[in-house]
Short mmCIF file of C-alpha atoms and ligand atoms in Angstrom, two decimals:
data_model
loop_
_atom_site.label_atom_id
_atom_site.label_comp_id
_atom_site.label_asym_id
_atom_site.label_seq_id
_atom_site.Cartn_x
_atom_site.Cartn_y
_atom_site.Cartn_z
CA UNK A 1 19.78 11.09 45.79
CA UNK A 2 16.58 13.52 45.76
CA UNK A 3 14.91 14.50 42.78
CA UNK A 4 13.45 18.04 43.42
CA UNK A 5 10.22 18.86 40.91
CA UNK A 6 11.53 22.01 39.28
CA UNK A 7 15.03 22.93 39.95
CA UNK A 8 15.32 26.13 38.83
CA UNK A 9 18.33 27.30 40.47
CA UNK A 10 20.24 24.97 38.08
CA UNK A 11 18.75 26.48 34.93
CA UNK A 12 20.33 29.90 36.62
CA UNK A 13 23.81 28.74 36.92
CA UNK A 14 24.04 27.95 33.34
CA UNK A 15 22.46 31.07 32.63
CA UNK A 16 23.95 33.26 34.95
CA UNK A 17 26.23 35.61 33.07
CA UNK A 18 23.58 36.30 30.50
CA UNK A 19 20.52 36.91 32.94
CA UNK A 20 23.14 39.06 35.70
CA UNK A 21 24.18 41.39 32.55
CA UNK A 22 20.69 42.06 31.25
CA UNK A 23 19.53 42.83 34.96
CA UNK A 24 22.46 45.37 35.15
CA UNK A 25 21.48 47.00 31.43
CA UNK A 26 17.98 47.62 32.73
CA UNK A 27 18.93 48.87 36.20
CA UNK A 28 21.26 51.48 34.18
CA UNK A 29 19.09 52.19 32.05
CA UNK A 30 16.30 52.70 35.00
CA UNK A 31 13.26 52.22 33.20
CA UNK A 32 11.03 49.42 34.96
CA UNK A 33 8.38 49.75 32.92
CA UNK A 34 7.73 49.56 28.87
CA UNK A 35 10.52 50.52 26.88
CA UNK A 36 12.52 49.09 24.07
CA UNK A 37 13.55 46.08 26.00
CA UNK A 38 9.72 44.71 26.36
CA UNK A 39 9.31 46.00 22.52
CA UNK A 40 12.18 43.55 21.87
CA UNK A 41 11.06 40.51 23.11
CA UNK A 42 7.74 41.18 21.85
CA UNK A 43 9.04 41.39 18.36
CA UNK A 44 11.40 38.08 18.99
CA UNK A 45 8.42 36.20 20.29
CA UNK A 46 6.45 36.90 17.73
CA UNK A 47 9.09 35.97 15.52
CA UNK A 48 9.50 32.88 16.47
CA UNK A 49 6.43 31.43 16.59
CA UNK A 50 5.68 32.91 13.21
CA UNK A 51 2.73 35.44 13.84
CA UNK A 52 2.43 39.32 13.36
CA UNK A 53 1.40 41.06 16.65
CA UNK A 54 3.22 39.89 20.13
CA UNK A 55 1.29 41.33 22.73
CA UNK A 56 3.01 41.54 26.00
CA UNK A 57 1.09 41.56 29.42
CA UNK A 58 0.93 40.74 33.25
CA UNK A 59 0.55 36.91 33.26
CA UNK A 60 -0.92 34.43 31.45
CA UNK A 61 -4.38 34.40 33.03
CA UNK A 62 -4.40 37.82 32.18
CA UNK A 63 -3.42 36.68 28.13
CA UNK A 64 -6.83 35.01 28.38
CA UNK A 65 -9.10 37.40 29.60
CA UNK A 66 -7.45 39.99 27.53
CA UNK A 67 -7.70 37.83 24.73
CA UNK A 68 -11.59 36.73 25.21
CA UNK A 69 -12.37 40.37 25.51
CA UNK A 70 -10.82 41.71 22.49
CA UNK A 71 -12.73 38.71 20.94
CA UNK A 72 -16.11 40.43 22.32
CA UNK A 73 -17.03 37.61 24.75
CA UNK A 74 -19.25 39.13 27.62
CA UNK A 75 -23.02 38.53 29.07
CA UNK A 76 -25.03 35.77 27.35
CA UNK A 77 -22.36 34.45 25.58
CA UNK A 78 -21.34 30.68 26.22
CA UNK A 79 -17.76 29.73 25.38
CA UNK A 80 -16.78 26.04 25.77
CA UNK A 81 -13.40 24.56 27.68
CA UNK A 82 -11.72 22.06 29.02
CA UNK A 83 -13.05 19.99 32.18
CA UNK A 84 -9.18 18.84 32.78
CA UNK A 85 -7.14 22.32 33.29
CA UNK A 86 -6.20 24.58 35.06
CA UNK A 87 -8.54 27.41 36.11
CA UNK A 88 -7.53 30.49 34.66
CA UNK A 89 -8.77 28.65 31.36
CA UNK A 90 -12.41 28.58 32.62
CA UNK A 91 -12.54 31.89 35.72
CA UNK A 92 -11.46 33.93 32.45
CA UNK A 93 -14.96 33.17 30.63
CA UNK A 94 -16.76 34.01 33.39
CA UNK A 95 -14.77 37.62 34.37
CA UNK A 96 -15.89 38.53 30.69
CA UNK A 97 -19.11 37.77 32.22
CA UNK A 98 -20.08 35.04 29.76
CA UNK A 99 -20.67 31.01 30.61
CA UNK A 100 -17.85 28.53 30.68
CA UNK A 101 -19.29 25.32 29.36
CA UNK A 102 -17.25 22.76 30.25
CA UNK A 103 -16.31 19.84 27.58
CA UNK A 104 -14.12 16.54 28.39
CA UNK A 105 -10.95 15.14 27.92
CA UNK A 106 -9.95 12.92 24.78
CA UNK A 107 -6.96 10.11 25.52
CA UNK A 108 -4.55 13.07 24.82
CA UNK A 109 -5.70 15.05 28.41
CA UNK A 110 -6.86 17.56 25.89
CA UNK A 111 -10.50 18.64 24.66
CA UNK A 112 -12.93 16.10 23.50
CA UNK A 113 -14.13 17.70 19.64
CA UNK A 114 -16.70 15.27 20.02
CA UNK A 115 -17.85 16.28 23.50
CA UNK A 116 -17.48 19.71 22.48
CA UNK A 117 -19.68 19.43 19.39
CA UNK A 118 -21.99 17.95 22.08
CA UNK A 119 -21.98 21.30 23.96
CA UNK A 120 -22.19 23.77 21.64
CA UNK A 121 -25.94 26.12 21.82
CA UNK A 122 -26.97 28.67 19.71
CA UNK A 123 -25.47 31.21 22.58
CA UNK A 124 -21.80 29.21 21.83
CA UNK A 125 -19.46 32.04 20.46
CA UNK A 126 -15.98 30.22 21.28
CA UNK A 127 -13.60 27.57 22.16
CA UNK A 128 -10.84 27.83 24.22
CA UNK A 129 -8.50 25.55 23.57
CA UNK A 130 -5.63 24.52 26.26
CA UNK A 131 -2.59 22.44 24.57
CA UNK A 132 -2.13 20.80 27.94
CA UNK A 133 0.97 19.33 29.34
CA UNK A 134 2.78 20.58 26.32
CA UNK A 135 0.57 18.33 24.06
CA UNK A 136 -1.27 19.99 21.36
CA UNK A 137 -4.85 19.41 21.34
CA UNK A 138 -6.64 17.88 18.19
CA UNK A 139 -6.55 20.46 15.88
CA UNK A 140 -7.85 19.65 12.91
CA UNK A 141 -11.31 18.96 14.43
CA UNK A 142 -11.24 21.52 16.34
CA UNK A 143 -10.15 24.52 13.63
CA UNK A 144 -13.02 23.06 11.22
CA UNK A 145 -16.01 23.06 13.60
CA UNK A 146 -15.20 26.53 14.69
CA UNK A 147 -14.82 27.66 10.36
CA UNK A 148 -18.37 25.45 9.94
CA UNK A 149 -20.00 27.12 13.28
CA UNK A 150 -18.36 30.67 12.75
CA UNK A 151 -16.95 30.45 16.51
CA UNK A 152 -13.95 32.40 17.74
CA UNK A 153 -10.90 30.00 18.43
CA UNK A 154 -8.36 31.14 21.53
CA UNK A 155 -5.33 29.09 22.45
CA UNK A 156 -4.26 28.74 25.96
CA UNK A 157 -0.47 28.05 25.48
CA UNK A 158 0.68 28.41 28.94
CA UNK A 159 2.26 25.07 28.86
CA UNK A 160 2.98 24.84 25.28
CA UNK A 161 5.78 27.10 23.93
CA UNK A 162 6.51 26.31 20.81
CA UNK A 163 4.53 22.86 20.39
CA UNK A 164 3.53 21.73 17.17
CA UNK A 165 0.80 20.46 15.69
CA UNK A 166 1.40 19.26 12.16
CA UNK A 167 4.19 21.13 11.94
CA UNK A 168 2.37 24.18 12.76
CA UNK A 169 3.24 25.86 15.97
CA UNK A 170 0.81 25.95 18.58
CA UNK A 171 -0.74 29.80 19.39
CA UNK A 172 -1.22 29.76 15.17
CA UNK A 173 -4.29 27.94 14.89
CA UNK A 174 -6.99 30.27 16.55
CA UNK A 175 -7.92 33.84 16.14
CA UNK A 176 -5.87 34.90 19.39
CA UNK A 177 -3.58 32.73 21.55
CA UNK A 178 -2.30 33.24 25.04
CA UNK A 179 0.64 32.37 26.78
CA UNK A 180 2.17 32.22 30.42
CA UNK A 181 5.71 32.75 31.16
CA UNK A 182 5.60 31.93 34.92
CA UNK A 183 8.61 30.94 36.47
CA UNK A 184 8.42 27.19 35.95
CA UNK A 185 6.75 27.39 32.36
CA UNK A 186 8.46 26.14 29.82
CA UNK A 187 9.86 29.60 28.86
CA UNK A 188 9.45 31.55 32.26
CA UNK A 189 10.17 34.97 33.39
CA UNK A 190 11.82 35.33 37.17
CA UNK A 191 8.54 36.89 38.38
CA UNK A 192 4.77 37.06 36.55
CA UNK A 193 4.66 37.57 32.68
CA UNK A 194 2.49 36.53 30.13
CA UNK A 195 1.49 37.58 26.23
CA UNK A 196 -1.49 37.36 23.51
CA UNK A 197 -0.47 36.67 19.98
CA UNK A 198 -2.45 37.17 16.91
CA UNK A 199 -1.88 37.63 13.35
CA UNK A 200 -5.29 39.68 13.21
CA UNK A 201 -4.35 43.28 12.97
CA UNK A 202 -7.45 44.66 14.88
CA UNK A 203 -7.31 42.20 17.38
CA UNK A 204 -4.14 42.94 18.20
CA UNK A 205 -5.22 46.70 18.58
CA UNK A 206 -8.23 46.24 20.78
CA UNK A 207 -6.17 43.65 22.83
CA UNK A 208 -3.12 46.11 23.05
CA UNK A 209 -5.64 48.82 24.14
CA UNK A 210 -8.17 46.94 26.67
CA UNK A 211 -4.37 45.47 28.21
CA UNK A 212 -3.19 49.52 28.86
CA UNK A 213 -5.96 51.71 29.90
CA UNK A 214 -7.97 51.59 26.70
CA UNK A 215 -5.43 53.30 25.02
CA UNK A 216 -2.06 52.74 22.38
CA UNK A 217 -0.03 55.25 24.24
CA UNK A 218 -0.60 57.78 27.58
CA UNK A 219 -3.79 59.42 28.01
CA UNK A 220 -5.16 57.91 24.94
CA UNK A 221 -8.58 56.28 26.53
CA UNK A 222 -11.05 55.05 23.41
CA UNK A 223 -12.43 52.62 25.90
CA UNK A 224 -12.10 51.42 29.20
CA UNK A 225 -9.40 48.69 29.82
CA UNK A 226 -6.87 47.32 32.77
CA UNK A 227 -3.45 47.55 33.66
CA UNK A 228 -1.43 44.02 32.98
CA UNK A 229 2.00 44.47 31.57
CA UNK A 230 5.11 42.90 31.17
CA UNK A 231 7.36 43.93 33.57
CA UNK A 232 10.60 45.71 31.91
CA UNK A 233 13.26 43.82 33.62
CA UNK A 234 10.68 40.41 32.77
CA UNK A 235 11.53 41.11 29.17
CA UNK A 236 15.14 41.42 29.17
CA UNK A 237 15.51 38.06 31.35
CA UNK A 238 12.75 36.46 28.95
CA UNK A 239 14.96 37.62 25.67
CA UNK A 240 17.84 36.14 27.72
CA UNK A 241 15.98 32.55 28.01
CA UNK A 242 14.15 32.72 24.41
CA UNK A 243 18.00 31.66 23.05
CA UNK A 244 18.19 28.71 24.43
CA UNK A 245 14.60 27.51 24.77
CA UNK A 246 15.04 25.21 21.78
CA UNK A 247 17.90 23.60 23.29
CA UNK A 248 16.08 23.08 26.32
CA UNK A 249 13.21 21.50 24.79
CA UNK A 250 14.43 18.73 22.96
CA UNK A 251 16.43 18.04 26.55
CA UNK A 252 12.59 17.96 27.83
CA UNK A 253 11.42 15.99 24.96
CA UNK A 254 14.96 13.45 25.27
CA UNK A 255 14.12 13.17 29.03
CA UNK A 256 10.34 12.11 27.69
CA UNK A 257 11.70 9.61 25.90
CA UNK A 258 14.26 8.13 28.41
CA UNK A 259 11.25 7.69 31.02
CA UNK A 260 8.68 6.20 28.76
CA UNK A 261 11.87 3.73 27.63
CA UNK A 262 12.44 2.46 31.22
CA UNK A 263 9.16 2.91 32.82
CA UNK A 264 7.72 0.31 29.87
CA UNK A 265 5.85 -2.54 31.16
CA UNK A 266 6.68 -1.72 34.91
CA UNK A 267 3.20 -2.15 37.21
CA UNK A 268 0.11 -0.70 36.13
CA UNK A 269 1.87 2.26 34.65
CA UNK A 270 0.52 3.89 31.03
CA UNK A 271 2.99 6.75 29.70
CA UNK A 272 1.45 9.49 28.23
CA UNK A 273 0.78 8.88 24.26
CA UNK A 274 1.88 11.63 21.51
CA UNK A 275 -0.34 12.41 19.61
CA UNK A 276 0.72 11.38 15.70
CA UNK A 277 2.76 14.11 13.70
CA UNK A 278 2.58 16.65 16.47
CA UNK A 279 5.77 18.14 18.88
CA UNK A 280 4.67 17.66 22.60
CA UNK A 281 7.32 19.94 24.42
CA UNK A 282 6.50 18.46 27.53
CA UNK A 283 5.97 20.88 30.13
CA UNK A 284 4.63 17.65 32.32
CA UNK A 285 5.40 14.11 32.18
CA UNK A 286 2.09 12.79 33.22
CA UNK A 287 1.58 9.10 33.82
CA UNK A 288 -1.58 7.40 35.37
CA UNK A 289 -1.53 4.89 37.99
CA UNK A 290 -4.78 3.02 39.81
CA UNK A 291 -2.21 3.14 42.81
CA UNK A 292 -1.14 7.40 41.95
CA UNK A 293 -1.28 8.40 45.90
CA UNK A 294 0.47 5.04 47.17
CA UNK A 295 3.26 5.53 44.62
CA UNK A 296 3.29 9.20 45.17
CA UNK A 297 3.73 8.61 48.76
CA UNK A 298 6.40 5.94 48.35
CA UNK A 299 8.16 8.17 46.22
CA UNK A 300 8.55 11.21 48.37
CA UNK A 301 9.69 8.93 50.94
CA UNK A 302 12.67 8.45 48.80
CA UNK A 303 13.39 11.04 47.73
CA UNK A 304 11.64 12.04 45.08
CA UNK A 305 9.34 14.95 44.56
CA UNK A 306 6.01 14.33 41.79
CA UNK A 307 3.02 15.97 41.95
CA UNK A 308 -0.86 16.38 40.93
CA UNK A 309 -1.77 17.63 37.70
CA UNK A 310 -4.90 18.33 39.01
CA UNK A 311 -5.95 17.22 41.75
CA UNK A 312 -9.58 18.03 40.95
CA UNK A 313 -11.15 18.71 37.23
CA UNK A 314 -12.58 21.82 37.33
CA UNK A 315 -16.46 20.92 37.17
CA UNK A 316 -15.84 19.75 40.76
CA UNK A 317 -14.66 22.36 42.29
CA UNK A 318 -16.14 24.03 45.25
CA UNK A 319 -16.03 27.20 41.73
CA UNK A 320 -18.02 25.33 40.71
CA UNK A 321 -20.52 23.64 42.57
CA UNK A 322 -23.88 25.84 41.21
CA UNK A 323 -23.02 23.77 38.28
CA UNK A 324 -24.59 20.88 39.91
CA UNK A 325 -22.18 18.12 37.43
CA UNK A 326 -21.34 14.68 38.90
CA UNK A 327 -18.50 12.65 37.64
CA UNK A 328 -20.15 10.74 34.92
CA UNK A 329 -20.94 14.39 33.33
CA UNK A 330 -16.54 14.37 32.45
CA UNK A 331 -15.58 10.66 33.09
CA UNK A 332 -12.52 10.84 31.51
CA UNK A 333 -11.56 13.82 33.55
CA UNK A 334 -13.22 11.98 36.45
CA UNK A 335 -10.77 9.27 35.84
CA UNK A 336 -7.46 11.80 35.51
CA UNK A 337 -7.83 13.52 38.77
CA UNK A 338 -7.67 9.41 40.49
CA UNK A 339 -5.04 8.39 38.53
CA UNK A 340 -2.79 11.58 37.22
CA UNK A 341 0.84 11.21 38.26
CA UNK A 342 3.54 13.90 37.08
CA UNK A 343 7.08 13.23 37.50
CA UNK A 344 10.37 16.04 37.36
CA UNK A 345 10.77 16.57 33.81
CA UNK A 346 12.79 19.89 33.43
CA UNK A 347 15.46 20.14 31.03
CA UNK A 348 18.41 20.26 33.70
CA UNK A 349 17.55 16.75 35.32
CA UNK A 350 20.38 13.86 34.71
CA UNK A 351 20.43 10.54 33.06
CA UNK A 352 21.25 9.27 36.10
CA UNK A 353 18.05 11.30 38.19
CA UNK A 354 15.59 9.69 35.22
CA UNK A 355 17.35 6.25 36.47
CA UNK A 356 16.74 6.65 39.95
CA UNK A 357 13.21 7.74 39.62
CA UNK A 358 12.53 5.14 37.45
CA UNK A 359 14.12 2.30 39.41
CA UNK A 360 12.39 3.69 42.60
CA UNK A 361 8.82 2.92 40.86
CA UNK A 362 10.17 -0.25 39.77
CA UNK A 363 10.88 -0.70 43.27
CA UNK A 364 7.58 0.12 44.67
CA UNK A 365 5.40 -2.17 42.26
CA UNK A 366 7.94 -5.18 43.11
CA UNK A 367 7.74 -4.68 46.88
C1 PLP B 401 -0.07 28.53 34.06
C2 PLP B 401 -1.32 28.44 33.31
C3 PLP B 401 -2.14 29.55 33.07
C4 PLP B 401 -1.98 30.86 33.76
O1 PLP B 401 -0.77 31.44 33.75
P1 PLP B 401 -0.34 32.49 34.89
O2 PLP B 401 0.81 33.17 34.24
O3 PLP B 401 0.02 31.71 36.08
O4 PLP B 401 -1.49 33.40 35.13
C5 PLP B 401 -3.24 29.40 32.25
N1 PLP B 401 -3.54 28.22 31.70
C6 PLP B 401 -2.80 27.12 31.92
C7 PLP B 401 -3.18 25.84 31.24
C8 PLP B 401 -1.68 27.18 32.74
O5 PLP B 401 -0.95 26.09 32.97
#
């Protein structure tokens, strides 16, 4: 047997009819770019997740720097984020031209509100949040020291579509919120995509304008902006997938649960930890190991695929390095990048995959 990391190919053949028709609509149609099919999914998206202004854009590193600019960030500003993410959460801060201050990880692989209150300066002006993994992060810390400090609040959502916190969806907490819809997000596009949400009414304008040229519609320049938009025929296909995204993410959340069942007292092995009353959709099923490359080797070996969520926090790399930090500056994120582990976890993976996978590590700690 092999178990592949992402199999996308099989989420297509399920899909197939669906994604082939809306493909053909837009190719009759021949518009590639705006139109009422990217109006539509805005609208649905924004719908779903409960909030008033969907705004649709390039990618999801785009979402944040659009996002951080509408929010005013720029020179001598500090905003804090996460030591353990990925780097469009931090290279954003810093192409507004303010300072990303890193802060660490709690037992959650999410940001520390206690090593963030620890960071924040009178030049703080926001937190970016990242619900990582598909775990929200601790939100009702975090929402009431940005209300007591008067700090803007962004959500990176890129891996958590439709996560909960409290049963309050994630991307509903902060003043804006952006999310990713690459290919092998949760909810993912066939190409780049990406969106801001935001129940703020002007933020929603100045992020609509600084994503199109400044402006709300052709020739209309009140400022100067970028380009970044969601591709046309990205839409349609992500309208396509927004139907069955719920069904897909309890299969995630099932296939959490089948892993953590079997993988129970086997080696050294700790399963990641929900957080209480919150929805962790699971983009990743992360597990930590004091043996993570040994077992990661073994386990290609047989056929299995897993990989590094990260390899490196971000305060050590080469990015970086003017930053002077050592590891005991983020131990906890010092700690991840030894011992982080993710196995396949997509929604299309068997009973019978989960089995193997599972009785392969079994395997490897009894050799
Ligand atoms: C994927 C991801 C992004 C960026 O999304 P792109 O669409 O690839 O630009 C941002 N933040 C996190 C946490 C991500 O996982």
């Amino acid at each position: 047997m092999r178990v592949p990391f992402f199999d996308l190919k099989s989420q297509y053949a399920l899909i197939q009819n669906e994604v082939d028709e809306a493909h053909r609509a837009i190719f009759s149609a021949a518009q590639f770019v705006g139109g009422e099919s990217v109006h539509t999914f805005e609208n649905q998206f924004a719908k779903k997740l409960g909030v008033s202004h969907c705004i649709s854009v390039g990618n999801g590193t785009d979402a944040l720097f659009v996002a951080l600019k509408a929010a005013g960030i720029g020179p001598g500003d500090e905003v804090i984020t996460p030591a353990w993410s990925w780097i469009s959460s931090s290279e954003t801060i810093s192409l507004t031209g303010a300072q990303p201050v890193f802060a660490d990880a709690d037992d959650f692989f999410t940001i520390d509100p206690i090593d963030v209150e620890r960071r924040i300066t009178p030049r703080t002006k926001a937190i970016v949040v990242v619900h990582l993994y598909g775990q929200p992060a601790n939100m009702d810390a975090l929402v009431a020291m940005c209300q007591k400090r008067n700090l803007t609040l962004i959500e990176d959502c890129a891996q958590a579509h439709f996560s909960e916190y409290k049963n309050q969806m994630a991307g509903t907490f902060g003043q804006l919120a952006a999310f990713s819809f690459y290919p092998t997000k949760n909810l993912g596009a066939y190409g780049d995509g990406g969106a801001v949400v935001t129940n703020n009414s002007s933020l929603a304008e100045k992020t609509r304008r600084f994503a199109n040229h400044g402006g709300l519609s052709k020739d209309d320049h009140q400022i100067e902006g970028i380009n970044s938009r969601l591709d046309t025929l990205q839409a349609a296909y992500l309208t396509v997938k927004l139907n069955h995204i719920d069904a897909w993410t309890r299969k995630r959340i099932a296939n959490a649960e089948l892993y953590t069942e079997l993988l129970k007292g086997v080696g050294d092995i700790v399963t990641p930890e929900v957080r209480r009353s919150s929805k962790h959709t699971f983009h990743l099923y992360v597990i930590q190991t004091k043996k993570r490359d040994a077992l990661k080797a073994y386990l290609q070996g047989e056929g299995v695929e897993t990989l590094v969520h990260y390899p490196k926090a971000l305060p050590f790399e080469p990015a970086y390095h003017s930053l002077s930090f050592s590891e005991k500056d983020f131990p906890r994120a010092a700690q991840f990048q030894r011992e982080v582990l993710s196995l396949p976890i997509y929604p299309e993976l068997t009973r019978e995959q989960i089995q193997f996978v599972c009785d392969r590590i079994q395997q490897f700690y009894g050799r």
